[in-house]
Short mmCIF file of C-alpha atoms in Angstrom, two decimals:
data_model
loop_
_atom_site.label_atom_id
_atom_site.label_comp_id
_atom_site.label_asym_id
_atom_site.label_seq_id
_atom_site.Cartn_x
_atom_site.Cartn_y
_atom_site.Cartn_z
CA UNK A 1 13.43 21.75 -14.03
CA UNK A 2 12.52 25.42 -14.09
CA UNK A 3 13.55 27.47 -11.08
CA UNK A 4 9.92 28.39 -10.37
CA UNK A 5 8.86 24.73 -10.23
CA UNK A 6 11.80 23.86 -7.98
CA UNK A 7 11.11 26.69 -5.53
CA UNK A 8 7.41 25.88 -5.25
CA UNK A 9 8.11 22.15 -4.89
CA UNK A 10 10.72 22.50 -2.18
CA UNK A 11 8.58 25.06 -0.36
CA UNK A 12 10.66 28.22 -0.60
CA UNK A 13 8.07 29.93 -2.77
CA UNK A 14 4.30 29.77 -2.40
CA UNK A 15 1.64 29.55 -5.06
CA UNK A 16 -2.02 30.41 -4.66
CA UNK A 17 -3.29 27.12 -6.07
CA UNK A 18 -1.39 23.93 -6.78
CA UNK A 19 -4.10 22.99 -9.25
CA UNK A 20 -3.57 26.21 -11.20
CA UNK A 21 0.18 25.72 -10.91
CA UNK A 22 -0.17 22.24 -12.39
CA UNK A 23 -2.22 23.62 -15.28
CA UNK A 24 0.49 26.17 -15.99
CA UNK A 25 3.15 23.46 -15.69
CA UNK A 26 1.64 20.37 -17.36
CA UNK A 27 4.90 18.42 -17.05
CA UNK A 28 5.05 18.93 -13.30
CA UNK A 29 4.93 15.19 -12.66
CA UNK A 30 7.77 14.29 -15.03
CA UNK A 31 10.10 17.29 -14.94
CA UNK A 32 13.46 16.57 -13.30
CA UNK A 33 16.49 18.43 -12.00
CA UNK A 34 19.64 18.38 -14.08
CA UNK A 35 21.88 16.98 -11.35
CA UNK A 36 20.40 14.09 -9.39
CA UNK A 37 17.47 13.78 -11.81
CA UNK A 38 15.02 14.44 -9.00
CA UNK A 39 11.38 14.75 -9.99
CA UNK A 40 9.07 17.37 -8.51
CA UNK A 41 7.95 14.68 -6.08
CA UNK A 42 11.54 14.05 -4.99
CA UNK A 43 12.18 17.77 -4.54
CA UNK A 44 8.99 18.30 -2.55
CA UNK A 45 9.91 15.34 -0.35
CA UNK A 46 13.34 16.83 0.34
CA UNK A 47 11.59 20.00 1.49
CA UNK A 48 8.98 18.08 3.48
CA UNK A 49 6.35 19.94 1.46
CA UNK A 50 3.39 17.68 2.29
CA UNK A 51 0.71 20.06 0.98
CA UNK A 52 2.40 20.28 -2.41
CA UNK A 53 2.84 16.51 -2.52
CA UNK A 54 -0.81 15.86 -1.73
CA UNK A 55 -1.81 18.02 -4.67
CA UNK A 56 0.62 16.71 -7.30
CA UNK A 57 0.41 12.99 -6.59
CA UNK A 58 -2.27 12.63 -9.26
CA UNK A 59 0.21 14.01 -11.80
CA UNK A 60 3.19 12.01 -10.54
CA UNK A 61 4.56 8.50 -10.86
CA UNK A 62 5.60 7.39 -7.38
CA UNK A 63 7.69 4.60 -8.92
CA UNK A 64 10.01 7.15 -10.54
CA UNK A 65 13.59 7.01 -9.30
CA UNK A 66 16.37 9.59 -9.44
CA UNK A 67 19.94 9.03 -10.61
CA UNK A 68 20.73 7.22 -7.34
CA UNK A 69 17.83 4.84 -7.79
CA UNK A 70 15.81 6.48 -5.03
CA UNK A 71 12.06 6.77 -4.90
CA UNK A 72 10.53 9.65 -2.98
CA UNK A 73 10.03 7.20 -0.09
CA UNK A 74 13.79 6.60 0.17
CA UNK A 75 14.28 10.34 0.58
CA UNK A 76 11.46 10.70 3.10
CA UNK A 77 12.93 7.81 5.11
CA UNK A 78 16.44 9.24 5.03
CA UNK A 79 15.26 12.68 6.17
CA UNK A 80 12.73 11.40 8.70
CA UNK A 81 9.70 13.02 7.07
CA UNK A 82 7.09 10.69 8.57
CA UNK A 83 4.04 12.69 7.46
CA UNK A 84 5.31 12.79 3.89
CA UNK A 85 6.06 9.06 3.94
CA UNK A 86 2.57 8.35 5.30
CA UNK A 87 1.05 10.47 2.54
CA UNK A 88 3.04 8.61 -0.13
CA UNK A 89 2.22 5.18 1.29
CA UNK A 90 -1.50 5.92 1.56
CA UNK A 91 -1.50 7.11 -2.04
CA UNK A 92 0.18 3.94 -3.26
CA UNK A 93 -2.22 1.81 -1.23
CA UNK A 94 -5.13 3.56 -2.96
CA UNK A 95 -3.85 2.77 -6.45
CA UNK A 96 -5.16 -0.22 -8.40
CA UNK A 97 -2.37 -2.79 -8.35
CA UNK A 98 -1.01 -3.95 -11.69
CA UNK A 99 0.56 -7.39 -11.88
CA UNK A 100 3.76 -5.99 -13.37
CA UNK A 101 4.13 -3.30 -10.70
CA UNK A 102 7.06 -3.80 -8.31
CA UNK A 103 6.43 -3.83 -4.58
CA UNK A 104 6.97 -0.12 -4.05
CA UNK A 105 7.73 -0.41 -0.34
CA UNK A 106 10.56 -2.86 -0.97
CA UNK A 107 12.20 -1.05 -3.90
CA UNK A 108 15.95 -0.59 -3.47
CA UNK A 109 18.29 2.21 -4.49
CA UNK A 110 21.70 1.79 -6.13
CA UNK A 111 23.22 0.77 -2.79
CA UNK A 112 20.59 -1.92 -2.42
CA UNK A 113 18.94 -0.05 0.44
CA UNK A 114 15.22 -0.18 1.04
CA UNK A 115 13.49 2.76 2.68
CA UNK A 116 13.83 0.89 5.99
CA UNK A 117 17.61 0.70 5.58
CA UNK A 118 17.67 4.47 5.04
CA UNK A 119 15.49 5.12 8.08
CA UNK A 120 17.71 2.92 10.26
CA UNK A 121 20.93 4.40 8.89
CA UNK A 122 19.91 7.87 10.04
CA UNK A 123 18.26 6.79 13.28
CA UNK A 124 14.67 7.80 12.54
CA UNK A 125 12.71 5.69 15.01
CA UNK A 126 9.22 6.91 14.05
CA UNK A 127 9.96 6.16 10.40
CA UNK A 128 11.16 2.67 11.30
CA UNK A 129 7.92 2.11 13.22
CA UNK A 130 5.85 3.20 10.22
CA UNK A 131 7.70 1.08 7.67
CA UNK A 132 7.75 -2.09 9.76
CA UNK A 133 4.05 -1.68 10.53
CA UNK A 134 3.32 -1.37 6.82
CA UNK A 135 5.70 -4.10 5.62
CA UNK A 136 7.26 -6.26 8.37
CA UNK A 137 9.19 -8.32 5.81
CA UNK A 138 11.41 -5.29 5.17
CA UNK A 139 13.28 -6.41 8.28
CA UNK A 140 14.37 -9.52 6.35
CA UNK A 141 16.02 -7.59 3.54
CA UNK A 142 19.75 -7.04 3.08
CA UNK A 143 21.42 -4.27 1.11
CA UNK A 144 24.28 -4.35 -1.37
CA UNK A 145 26.80 -4.75 1.46
CA UNK A 146 24.85 -7.64 2.92
CA UNK A 147 23.57 -5.57 5.85
CA UNK A 148 20.16 -6.16 7.39
CA UNK A 149 18.29 -3.31 9.11
CA UNK A 150 18.90 -4.98 12.48
CA UNK A 151 22.65 -5.19 11.88
CA UNK A 152 22.74 -1.55 10.80
CA UNK A 153 20.88 -0.49 13.94
CA UNK A 154 23.21 -2.35 16.32
CA UNK A 155 26.31 -1.33 14.38
CA UNK A 156 25.28 2.34 14.69
CA UNK A 157 24.27 1.98 18.34
CA UNK A 158 20.61 2.69 17.63
CA UNK A 159 19.49 0.14 20.20
CA UNK A 160 15.94 1.42 20.57
CA UNK A 161 15.46 0.78 16.86
CA UNK A 162 17.12 -2.62 17.10
CA UNK A 163 14.88 -3.61 20.01
CA UNK A 164 11.80 -2.51 18.07
CA UNK A 165 12.80 -4.59 15.04
CA UNK A 166 13.37 -7.65 17.23
CA UNK A 167 10.09 -7.22 19.07
CA UNK A 168 7.95 -6.59 15.98
CA UNK A 169 9.60 -9.08 13.63
CA UNK A 170 11.59 -11.72 15.56
CA UNK A 171 12.37 -13.60 12.35
CA UNK A 172 14.24 -10.64 10.89
CA UNK A 173 17.57 -11.08 9.16
CA UNK A 174 20.70 -10.79 11.30
CA UNK A 175 23.10 -10.54 8.35
CA UNK A 176 25.90 -8.01 8.24
CA UNK A 177 28.70 -6.92 5.95
CA UNK A 178 31.90 -8.90 5.37
CA UNK A 179 30.38 -12.13 6.61
CA UNK A 180 29.47 -10.71 10.01
CA UNK A 181 26.10 -10.96 11.72
CA UNK A 182 24.33 -8.98 14.42
CA UNK A 183 26.11 -10.87 17.21
CA UNK A 184 29.46 -9.66 15.88
CA UNK A 185 28.15 -6.09 15.91
CA UNK A 186 26.74 -6.55 19.42
CA UNK A 187 30.07 -7.85 20.74
CA UNK A 188 31.99 -5.02 19.06
CA UNK A 189 29.63 -2.48 20.64
CA UNK A 190 29.28 -4.40 23.90
CA UNK A 191 30.69 -1.68 26.15
CA UNK A 192 27.96 0.65 24.88
CA UNK A 193 24.97 -1.60 25.36
CA UNK A 194 23.11 -2.95 28.33
CA UNK A 195 23.36 -6.58 29.36
CA UNK A 196 19.58 -6.84 28.98
CA UNK A 197 19.73 -5.81 25.33
CA UNK A 198 22.68 -8.09 24.62
CA UNK A 199 20.75 -10.97 26.19
CA UNK A 200 17.76 -10.16 23.97
CA UNK A 201 19.90 -10.32 20.84
CA UNK A 202 21.59 -13.51 22.02
CA UNK A 203 18.23 -15.17 22.68
CA UNK A 204 17.07 -14.42 19.14
CA UNK A 205 20.32 -15.48 17.47
CA UNK A 206 22.00 -18.11 19.69
#
């Protein structure tokens, strides 16, 4: 990826017109960095450059992944860029669905993490709200270590997120790593959590 493209994508350098910029850089949607193989869309997502993203989506493939198997949504979720994630999701929802297309919202990276796993891992409550609203079944997924979003939330002491998952999708997975489940995590973290929250978890997973 040329330095000029990278700087404009990540937002450290402006350009008068993204349309003109795209004309001058016809491969803007497919060009990648040499390291993590990030596309322009990935780079713009890292920078939270929503305006740039809105203007290059027509040239980009949102299903493209980098060398870590991440879509732009994984990055937005990890960094907590809710506006960028909303922009990406709305774009995907506007596309005609092909039978062979994967479910973009449930795509996993090399660690087996969905975007929801990434949002939970870094404690981004607003992102968790968005993703569960758009695809509640994400709360049933487990990653490569066998961890569900609920387990990750309790294990990391993000109890507001855990409560939200339980309230919005009571049938979520309670699976955790190494054969554990969310009750194991709750007991381990018991001295940090309120009795009310522990009772809520216990009522869902007796």
